[in-house]
């Protein structure tokens, strides 16, 4: 049994029964038979299914958003924006997917060749709680467009969201087995990956979870895509618009209560503008209002759970022990719920292992560097390589940062954000493979080459 705990109040909410082994087998069998039928569907049929699902999300936006807010604490307004992003994601693939799947034809010596994108089978997705709708749609929309079918193992915190997604799919009237929720514990994932009916697996989550899923997929010789978070650099150089950069840095650290894989966590600031930036950044972080996530006047809700807050507070304690200074904030707020204040840490020793960790909460680590060379070296001095945000008006500096920062994504003069039309993913210990765009659509497909004489 999975029981939701509202992190804003600490009170128990809805309960959802875990699937039995027999129930799980029934759903895998349904996925297998559903794929046998869906793989032959034409592209217009697939686009139509995505549009109907998008309409269900659109018509139930507020209900869906409030489930997420109750289960993991994100503000109601940001949850509404997340559901709206899902609608856009479904419609992006409904509109552009057919062109991405068009066969390519070329002349070759002695004849001609063509390349065809073909579906491969049921895809298992292991998804996290921080963006509980969007993370699912990032796999779900391209899976359906590809002619595959999806099985979702969602986080234990967000079983209400998982149930709601399945309800939207059923209400859309799509074929049976196209998408199903598996309410199962993490311990049940490896046997499903090993099942011969499962074609591939995708995971967004922790390094530990990614390593386990990758090992299981490797043992079964199955394709896997991993997105495992990061400790993204946020670099500000002297030519930057400091007002915009500082405001963006605040957004990066408090978005989703600091629980976003791709938002800047390590603020790397050039010495020449360090004081001016810090004046603006500190004022912005001090002004952050944490409170009831259902109240749109608040900037930030609680963290996802008391346990998650304890993890962040432990990291802060270890940073202090290593010699860092908490300028302000970074403390548990009194009363019920998993609230904490936004904070800034300085003086973090760059050679201490704690400086390399991802802080999944509303606390920024700030570093002063002498020049762009030091900024790039510090940016790369972590085992992660997911995203990065760089602030400079100098074209030559922009080019260097794009070429030399070790990350799957770089945003220039803006906060990094995912978009349905462009690939999303990282390198190093942030994972491998890509979601979104045409690359995300093609990840779990068979690129078949056909050659013909004449």
Short mmCIF file of C-alpha atoms in Angstrom, two decimals:
data_model
loop_
_atom_site.label_atom_id
_atom_site.label_comp_id
_atom_site.label_asym_id
_atom_site.label_seq_id
_atom_site.Cartn_x
_atom_site.Cartn_y
_atom_site.Cartn_z
CA UNK A 1 0.00 0.00 0.00
CA UNK A 2 1.24 3.48 -0.90
CA UNK A 3 -0.02 6.37 1.23
CA UNK A 4 0.55 9.98 0.24
CA UNK A 5 1.89 12.34 2.89
CA UNK A 6 1.23 16.04 2.32
CA UNK A 7 4.63 17.70 2.93
CA UNK A 8 2.92 21.00 3.70
CA UNK A 9 1.09 19.56 6.69
CA UNK A 10 2.67 16.19 7.46
CA UNK A 11 -0.81 14.65 7.27
CA UNK A 12 -1.59 11.40 5.46
CA UNK A 13 -3.69 11.61 2.32
CA UNK A 14 -4.94 9.05 -0.17
CA UNK A 15 -3.78 5.43 -0.19
CA UNK A 16 -3.16 3.33 -3.29
CA UNK A 17 -2.85 -0.46 -3.31
CA UNK A 18 0.37 -1.97 -4.60
CA UNK A 19 0.02 -4.42 -7.46
CA UNK A 20 0.34 -8.10 -6.70
CA UNK A 21 2.63 -10.25 -8.82
CA UNK A 22 -0.43 -11.50 -10.67
CA UNK A 23 -1.63 -7.93 -11.30
CA UNK A 24 1.79 -6.96 -12.59
CA UNK A 25 1.92 -9.94 -14.91
CA UNK A 26 -1.52 -9.05 -16.27
CA UNK A 27 -0.35 -5.53 -17.10
CA UNK A 28 2.84 -6.67 -18.76
CA UNK A 29 0.84 -9.15 -20.84
CA UNK A 30 -1.58 -6.37 -21.77
CA UNK A 31 1.36 -4.17 -22.81
CA UNK A 32 2.74 -6.96 -24.97
CA UNK A 33 -0.55 -7.59 -26.74
CA UNK A 34 -1.22 -3.86 -26.97
CA UNK A 35 2.10 -3.33 -28.69
CA UNK A 36 1.37 -6.09 -31.19
CA UNK A 37 -1.65 -4.06 -32.30
CA UNK A 38 -0.28 -0.52 -31.88
CA UNK A 39 2.98 -1.05 -33.76
CA UNK A 40 1.07 -1.23 -37.03
CA UNK A 41 -0.94 1.94 -36.42
CA UNK A 42 -0.50 4.75 -38.91
CA UNK A 43 1.07 8.05 -37.89
CA UNK A 44 -2.22 9.95 -38.04
CA UNK A 45 -3.73 7.50 -35.54
CA UNK A 46 -0.80 8.00 -33.17
CA UNK A 47 -1.06 11.79 -33.45
CA UNK A 48 -4.78 11.58 -32.78
CA UNK A 49 -4.21 9.55 -29.61
CA UNK A 50 -1.72 12.13 -28.33
CA UNK A 51 -4.12 14.98 -29.05
CA UNK A 52 -6.93 13.25 -27.13
CA UNK A 53 -4.66 12.68 -24.14
CA UNK A 54 -3.54 16.33 -24.33
CA UNK A 55 -7.19 17.40 -24.23
CA UNK A 56 -7.79 15.37 -21.08
CA UNK A 57 -4.81 16.99 -19.37
CA UNK A 58 -5.99 20.41 -20.52
CA UNK A 59 -9.56 19.95 -19.32
CA UNK A 60 -8.41 18.68 -15.92
CA UNK A 61 -5.44 21.00 -15.37
CA UNK A 62 -6.39 22.31 -11.94
CA UNK A 63 -7.35 18.89 -10.55
CA UNK A 64 -4.10 17.35 -11.77
CA UNK A 65 -2.02 20.24 -10.45
CA UNK A 66 -3.52 20.09 -6.98
CA UNK A 67 -2.78 16.37 -6.71
CA UNK A 68 0.91 17.11 -7.30
CA UNK A 69 0.88 19.96 -4.79
CA UNK A 70 -0.66 17.75 -2.10
CA UNK A 71 1.75 14.89 -2.79
CA UNK A 72 5.13 16.58 -3.19
CA UNK A 73 4.64 20.20 -2.19
CA UNK A 74 5.31 22.25 -5.31
CA UNK A 75 3.33 25.48 -5.48
CA UNK A 76 -0.08 25.24 -7.08
CA UNK A 77 0.84 27.83 -9.70
CA UNK A 78 3.99 25.93 -10.70
CA UNK A 79 2.03 22.65 -10.79
CA UNK A 80 -0.50 24.24 -13.14
CA UNK A 81 2.37 25.42 -15.35
CA UNK A 82 3.78 21.88 -15.34
CA UNK A 83 0.49 20.36 -16.51
CA UNK A 84 0.25 23.00 -19.22
CA UNK A 85 3.76 22.09 -20.33
CA UNK A 86 2.62 18.48 -20.60
CA UNK A 87 -0.22 19.54 -22.88
CA UNK A 88 2.31 21.33 -25.09
CA UNK A 89 4.55 18.25 -25.06
CA UNK A 90 1.80 15.92 -26.24
CA UNK A 91 0.82 18.36 -28.97
CA UNK A 92 4.42 18.88 -30.06
CA UNK A 93 4.83 15.19 -30.86
CA UNK A 94 1.34 14.95 -32.32
CA UNK A 95 2.23 17.73 -34.77
CA UNK A 96 5.90 17.11 -35.49
CA UNK A 97 6.30 13.38 -34.80
CA UNK A 98 5.17 12.17 -38.23
CA UNK A 99 7.84 14.21 -40.01
CA UNK A 100 10.50 12.90 -37.61
CA UNK A 101 9.54 9.34 -38.53
CA UNK A 102 9.57 9.81 -42.30
CA UNK A 103 11.82 7.39 -44.16
CA UNK A 104 15.01 8.73 -45.72
CA UNK A 105 16.09 7.65 -49.23
CA UNK A 106 19.58 7.93 -50.72
CA UNK A 107 21.46 6.62 -53.74
CA UNK A 108 24.23 4.11 -53.08
CA UNK A 109 26.65 2.37 -55.46
CA UNK A 110 24.71 -0.20 -57.44
CA UNK A 111 21.28 0.83 -56.24
CA UNK A 112 19.45 2.75 -53.53
CA UNK A 113 18.93 2.62 -49.80
CA UNK A 114 16.35 3.80 -47.34
CA UNK A 115 16.30 4.25 -43.58
CA UNK A 116 13.15 3.52 -41.58
CA UNK A 117 12.31 4.23 -37.91
CA UNK A 118 10.39 1.27 -36.48
CA UNK A 119 9.00 0.59 -32.99
CA UNK A 120 10.67 -1.96 -30.71
CA UNK A 121 8.17 -2.80 -27.95
CA UNK A 122 7.05 -1.96 -24.41
CA UNK A 123 9.21 0.64 -22.65
CA UNK A 124 9.47 0.65 -18.85
CA UNK A 125 9.90 4.09 -17.25
CA UNK A 126 11.11 4.59 -13.68
CA UNK A 127 10.25 8.18 -12.83
CA UNK A 128 10.88 10.61 -9.92
CA UNK A 129 8.66 12.84 -7.82
CA UNK A 130 10.08 16.32 -8.49
CA UNK A 131 8.26 17.00 -11.78
CA UNK A 132 5.79 14.13 -11.51
CA UNK A 133 3.80 14.88 -14.67
CA UNK A 134 6.40 16.37 -17.01
CA UNK A 135 9.01 13.68 -16.35
CA UNK A 136 6.45 11.06 -17.35
CA UNK A 137 5.26 12.90 -20.44
CA UNK A 138 8.86 13.30 -21.64
CA UNK A 139 8.96 9.53 -22.11
CA UNK A 140 5.27 8.90 -22.69
CA UNK A 141 4.56 11.18 -25.67
CA UNK A 142 7.46 9.98 -27.86
CA UNK A 143 6.81 6.38 -26.81
CA UNK A 144 3.26 6.53 -28.13
CA UNK A 145 4.29 8.43 -31.28
CA UNK A 146 6.98 5.82 -31.98
CA UNK A 147 4.44 2.99 -32.00
CA UNK A 148 5.71 1.59 -28.71
CA UNK A 149 3.73 1.27 -25.48
CA UNK A 150 4.63 2.45 -21.99
CA UNK A 151 4.71 1.08 -18.46
CA UNK A 152 5.25 3.55 -15.61
CA UNK A 153 6.86 2.80 -12.26
CA UNK A 154 6.44 6.13 -10.48
CA UNK A 155 7.97 7.32 -7.21
CA UNK A 156 6.27 6.13 -4.04
CA UNK A 157 5.59 9.76 -3.07
CA UNK A 158 3.49 10.45 -6.15
CA UNK A 159 1.23 7.47 -6.65
CA UNK A 160 -1.76 9.78 -6.85
CA UNK A 161 -0.16 11.51 -9.83
CA UNK A 162 0.57 8.14 -11.45
CA UNK A 163 -3.05 7.09 -10.95
CA UNK A 164 -4.27 10.39 -12.40
CA UNK A 165 -2.11 10.04 -15.52
CA UNK A 166 -3.52 6.58 -16.19
CA UNK A 167 -7.05 7.92 -15.68
CA UNK A 168 -6.42 10.63 -18.28
CA UNK A 169 -5.19 8.04 -20.77
CA UNK A 170 -8.22 5.81 -20.21
CA UNK A 171 -10.57 8.79 -20.55
CA UNK A 172 -8.92 9.66 -23.86
CA UNK A 173 -10.23 6.39 -25.29
CA UNK A 174 -6.91 5.10 -26.62
CA UNK A 175 -6.30 1.37 -27.20
CA UNK A 176 -5.86 -0.90 -24.19
CA UNK A 177 -2.27 -1.40 -23.12
CA UNK A 178 -0.99 1.81 -24.68
CA UNK A 179 0.05 3.21 -21.28
CA UNK A 180 -0.28 1.62 -17.85
CA UNK A 181 0.70 2.50 -14.31
CA UNK A 182 2.60 -0.08 -12.27
CA UNK A 183 2.11 0.64 -8.56
CA UNK A 184 5.08 -1.44 -7.44
CA UNK A 185 8.06 -1.02 -5.08
CA UNK A 186 11.57 -0.38 -6.41
CA UNK A 187 12.52 -3.97 -5.58
CA UNK A 188 10.14 -5.19 -8.28
CA UNK A 189 11.84 -3.26 -11.11
CA UNK A 190 14.77 -5.57 -11.92
CA UNK A 191 12.60 -8.65 -12.63
CA UNK A 192 10.47 -6.57 -15.00
CA UNK A 193 13.54 -5.34 -16.87
CA UNK A 194 14.62 -8.96 -17.24
CA UNK A 195 11.24 -9.95 -18.71
CA UNK A 196 11.65 -10.74 -22.41
CA UNK A 197 8.52 -8.74 -23.27
CA UNK A 198 10.12 -5.47 -22.10
CA UNK A 199 12.17 -3.87 -24.88
CA UNK A 200 13.89 -0.98 -23.10
CA UNK A 201 13.99 1.09 -19.92
CA UNK A 202 14.35 4.76 -19.08
CA UNK A 203 15.03 6.23 -15.65
CA UNK A 204 15.21 9.68 -14.13
CA UNK A 205 16.49 9.61 -10.58
CA UNK A 206 19.50 9.21 -8.33
CA UNK A 207 22.93 7.85 -9.26
CA UNK A 208 22.29 4.80 -7.09
CA UNK A 209 18.99 4.02 -8.76
CA UNK A 210 20.50 4.63 -12.19
CA UNK A 211 23.38 2.26 -11.54
CA UNK A 212 20.98 -0.50 -10.47
CA UNK A 213 18.71 -0.05 -13.48
CA UNK A 214 21.66 0.17 -15.86
CA UNK A 215 23.11 -3.04 -14.41
CA UNK A 216 19.79 -4.85 -14.82
CA UNK A 217 19.39 -3.53 -18.38
CA UNK A 218 22.97 -4.50 -19.20
CA UNK A 219 22.45 -7.99 -17.89
CA UNK A 220 19.41 -8.28 -20.16
CA UNK A 221 21.17 -6.53 -23.08
CA UNK A 222 18.49 -3.87 -23.32
CA UNK A 223 18.69 -0.22 -24.27
CA UNK A 224 18.58 2.22 -21.34
CA UNK A 225 18.37 6.01 -21.05
CA UNK A 226 19.43 7.59 -17.75
CA UNK A 227 18.97 11.13 -16.40
CA UNK A 228 20.64 11.23 -12.99
CA UNK A 229 20.74 14.83 -11.86
CA UNK A 230 23.66 17.14 -11.45
CA UNK A 231 25.35 19.98 -9.62
CA UNK A 232 24.96 22.53 -12.37
CA UNK A 233 27.26 25.57 -12.61
CA UNK A 234 25.78 29.07 -12.93
CA UNK A 235 28.63 31.22 -14.26
CA UNK A 236 28.49 35.04 -14.22
CA UNK A 237 31.22 37.05 -15.98
CA UNK A 238 31.83 40.82 -15.98
CA UNK A 239 29.87 41.70 -19.13
CA UNK A 240 26.67 40.09 -17.83
CA UNK A 241 23.50 42.03 -17.03
CA UNK A 242 23.78 41.62 -13.26
CA UNK A 243 20.16 42.46 -12.49
CA UNK A 244 18.93 39.71 -14.81
CA UNK A 245 21.62 37.25 -13.76
CA UNK A 246 20.92 37.67 -10.04
CA UNK A 247 17.16 37.38 -10.52
CA UNK A 248 17.69 34.24 -12.59
CA UNK A 249 19.98 32.80 -9.91
CA UNK A 250 17.20 33.22 -7.34
CA UNK A 251 14.76 31.46 -9.66
CA UNK A 252 17.25 28.66 -10.21
CA UNK A 253 17.62 27.98 -6.51
CA UNK A 254 14.00 28.26 -5.37
CA UNK A 255 12.25 26.70 -8.36
CA UNK A 256 10.44 23.62 -7.10
CA UNK A 257 11.90 24.43 -3.65
CA UNK A 258 15.35 23.87 -5.11
CA UNK A 259 14.45 20.35 -6.24
CA UNK A 260 15.27 20.62 -9.94
CA UNK A 261 18.07 18.65 -11.59
CA UNK A 262 18.92 21.28 -14.20
CA UNK A 263 18.79 24.55 -12.27
CA UNK A 264 22.06 26.17 -11.22
CA UNK A 265 23.28 25.05 -7.81
CA UNK A 266 26.89 26.30 -7.81
CA UNK A 267 27.08 30.04 -8.46
CA UNK A 268 30.52 30.75 -9.97
CA UNK A 269 31.07 34.51 -9.99
CA UNK A 270 33.95 36.52 -11.48
CA UNK A 271 35.83 38.50 -8.83
CA UNK A 272 35.35 41.81 -10.66
CA UNK A 273 31.56 41.72 -10.23
CA UNK A 274 31.31 39.41 -7.20
CA UNK A 275 30.26 42.07 -4.68
CA UNK A 276 27.75 43.69 -7.02
CA UNK A 277 26.22 40.32 -7.89
CA UNK A 278 26.07 39.18 -4.28
CA UNK A 279 24.28 42.35 -3.22
CA UNK A 280 21.52 41.63 -5.73
CA UNK A 281 21.45 37.85 -5.24
CA UNK A 282 21.37 38.08 -1.45
CA UNK A 283 18.51 40.58 -1.53
CA UNK A 284 16.53 38.29 -3.82
CA UNK A 285 17.11 35.17 -1.74
CA UNK A 286 16.24 36.97 1.52
CA UNK A 287 12.95 38.08 -0.02
CA UNK A 288 11.81 34.54 -0.90
CA UNK A 289 8.55 33.71 0.82
CA UNK A 290 8.04 30.07 1.78
CA UNK A 291 4.58 28.93 2.81
CA UNK A 292 1.37 27.12 1.90
CA UNK A 293 1.88 25.93 -1.69
CA UNK A 294 -1.85 26.37 -2.40
CA UNK A 295 -1.45 30.13 -1.77
CA UNK A 296 -0.26 31.81 -4.97
CA UNK A 297 1.30 34.63 -2.93
CA UNK A 298 4.08 32.28 -1.80
CA UNK A 299 7.24 31.82 -3.84
CA UNK A 300 8.11 28.38 -2.53
CA UNK A 301 6.34 25.48 -0.85
CA UNK A 302 7.88 22.79 1.36
CA UNK A 303 10.41 20.24 0.26
CA UNK A 304 8.95 16.95 -0.87
CA UNK A 305 9.21 15.31 2.56
CA UNK A 306 10.71 15.68 6.02
CA UNK A 307 13.29 13.09 4.96
CA UNK A 308 14.35 15.19 1.98
CA UNK A 309 14.70 18.25 4.21
CA UNK A 310 16.84 16.25 6.63
CA UNK A 311 19.09 15.24 3.75
CA UNK A 312 19.62 18.88 2.79
CA UNK A 313 20.18 19.98 6.39
CA UNK A 314 22.77 17.22 6.81
CA UNK A 315 24.60 18.48 3.70
CA UNK A 316 24.59 22.00 5.17
CA UNK A 317 26.04 20.73 8.42
CA UNK A 318 28.80 18.90 6.57
CA UNK A 319 29.56 22.00 4.50
CA UNK A 320 29.90 24.04 7.69
CA UNK A 321 32.16 21.40 9.19
CA UNK A 322 34.35 21.63 6.08
CA UNK A 323 34.73 25.39 6.59
CA UNK A 324 31.87 26.94 4.62
CA UNK A 325 29.83 29.84 5.96
CA UNK A 326 26.04 30.05 5.89
CA UNK A 327 25.35 33.72 5.14
CA UNK A 328 21.70 33.30 6.01
CA UNK A 329 18.79 30.88 5.68
CA UNK A 330 19.16 27.19 5.01
CA UNK A 331 17.24 26.27 8.14
CA UNK A 332 14.12 24.25 8.93
CA UNK A 333 11.14 26.52 9.50
CA UNK A 334 9.03 25.97 12.63
CA UNK A 335 5.68 24.22 12.54
CA UNK A 336 4.27 21.32 10.59
CA UNK A 337 5.50 20.43 7.15
CA UNK A 338 8.87 20.16 5.41
CA UNK A 339 9.51 23.88 4.99
CA UNK A 340 12.95 25.47 5.02
CA UNK A 341 14.30 28.93 4.27
CA UNK A 342 16.24 29.86 1.13
CA UNK A 343 19.92 30.36 1.89
CA UNK A 344 23.39 31.12 0.57
CA UNK A 345 26.68 29.44 1.49
CA UNK A 346 30.10 30.94 0.80
CA UNK A 347 33.65 29.84 1.46
CA UNK A 348 33.00 26.27 0.35
CA UNK A 349 36.36 24.47 0.06
CA UNK A 350 36.49 23.30 -3.54
CA UNK A 351 38.68 20.31 -2.73
CA UNK A 352 36.25 18.83 -0.20
CA UNK A 353 33.99 16.03 -1.52
CA UNK A 354 30.91 17.79 -0.12
CA UNK A 355 31.46 20.60 -2.65
CA UNK A 356 30.81 18.06 -5.41
CA UNK A 357 27.42 16.94 -4.14
CA UNK A 358 24.07 18.00 -5.55
CA UNK A 359 22.08 20.00 -2.98
CA UNK A 360 18.45 19.23 -3.77
CA UNK A 361 16.99 22.13 -1.83
CA UNK A 362 16.84 25.97 -1.81
CA UNK A 363 20.47 26.59 -0.86
CA UNK A 364 23.12 28.03 -3.17
CA UNK A 365 26.86 27.47 -2.96
CA UNK A 366 28.66 30.62 -4.18
CA UNK A 367 32.28 30.66 -5.43
CA UNK A 368 34.49 33.61 -6.40
CA UNK A 369 36.88 33.04 -9.32
CA UNK A 370 39.62 35.18 -10.86
CA UNK A 371 38.87 34.62 -14.55
CA UNK A 372 37.06 32.54 -17.14
CA UNK A 373 39.71 29.82 -17.00
CA UNK A 374 39.08 29.32 -13.28
CA UNK A 375 35.32 29.41 -13.87
CA UNK A 376 35.48 26.63 -16.44
CA UNK A 377 37.83 24.53 -14.31
CA UNK A 378 35.55 24.82 -11.29
CA UNK A 379 32.43 24.16 -13.37
CA UNK A 380 33.94 20.89 -14.59
CA UNK A 381 35.33 19.81 -11.22
CA UNK A 382 32.35 17.60 -10.34
CA UNK A 383 31.37 14.09 -11.41
CA UNK A 384 28.18 15.41 -13.01
CA UNK A 385 27.51 16.90 -16.44
CA UNK A 386 23.84 17.65 -16.90
CA UNK A 387 23.17 21.36 -17.43
CA UNK A 388 24.82 24.75 -17.10
CA UNK A 389 23.86 28.40 -17.24
CA UNK A 390 26.35 31.06 -18.35
CA UNK A 391 26.00 34.84 -18.24
CA UNK A 392 28.15 36.98 -20.52
CA UNK A 393 27.58 39.33 -23.46
CA UNK A 394 31.00 38.51 -24.92
CA UNK A 395 30.64 36.26 -27.99
CA UNK A 396 34.13 34.80 -27.63
CA UNK A 397 33.45 33.91 -24.00
CA UNK A 398 30.12 32.36 -24.95
CA UNK A 399 31.84 30.17 -27.52
CA UNK A 400 34.49 29.03 -25.02
CA UNK A 401 31.90 28.18 -22.40
CA UNK A 402 29.80 26.20 -24.87
CA UNK A 403 32.83 24.28 -26.12
CA UNK A 404 34.58 23.66 -22.80
CA UNK A 405 31.93 23.16 -20.12
CA UNK A 406 31.37 19.44 -19.66
CA UNK A 407 27.59 19.22 -19.76
CA UNK A 408 24.82 17.97 -21.99
CA UNK A 409 23.15 21.39 -22.05
CA UNK A 410 24.20 25.03 -21.74
CA UNK A 411 21.87 28.03 -21.47
CA UNK A 412 23.30 31.44 -22.35
CA UNK A 413 21.91 34.43 -20.43
CA UNK A 414 18.89 32.48 -19.22
CA UNK A 415 17.88 29.81 -16.76
CA UNK A 416 18.16 26.35 -18.29
CA UNK A 417 14.77 24.75 -18.94
CA UNK A 418 13.55 21.71 -20.83
CA UNK A 419 11.62 22.17 -24.06
CA UNK A 420 9.79 19.52 -26.10
CA UNK A 421 11.60 20.51 -29.29
CA UNK A 422 15.22 20.14 -28.15
CA UNK A 423 17.16 17.18 -26.73
CA UNK A 424 17.55 16.86 -22.97
CA UNK A 425 20.22 14.86 -21.14
CA UNK A 426 23.71 14.80 -19.71
CA UNK A 427 27.15 13.21 -19.64
CA UNK A 428 29.50 11.82 -16.98
CA UNK A 429 27.56 10.65 -13.89
CA UNK A 430 24.51 12.59 -14.99
CA UNK A 431 23.60 9.71 -17.27
CA UNK A 432 23.44 9.01 -20.98
CA UNK A 433 20.96 9.08 -23.82
CA UNK A 434 18.55 11.89 -24.64
CA UNK A 435 14.91 12.73 -24.14
CA UNK A 436 12.75 15.16 -26.14
CA UNK A 437 13.07 16.46 -29.68
CA UNK A 438 13.63 14.02 -32.51
CA UNK A 439 16.52 12.43 -30.57
CA UNK A 440 14.20 11.45 -27.72
CA UNK A 441 11.72 9.99 -30.18
CA UNK A 442 14.39 7.90 -31.88
CA UNK A 443 16.11 6.59 -28.70
CA UNK A 444 13.78 3.59 -28.42
CA UNK A 445 13.32 2.76 -32.07
CA UNK A 446 14.91 0.43 -34.60
CA UNK A 447 16.70 2.38 -37.33
CA UNK A 448 16.36 -0.16 -40.11
CA UNK A 449 18.46 0.14 -43.25
CA UNK A 450 17.00 -1.26 -46.49
CA UNK A 451 19.08 -1.61 -49.65
CA UNK A 452 17.81 -2.39 -53.14
CA UNK A 453 19.48 -2.93 -56.47
CA UNK A 454 18.64 -0.89 -59.52
#
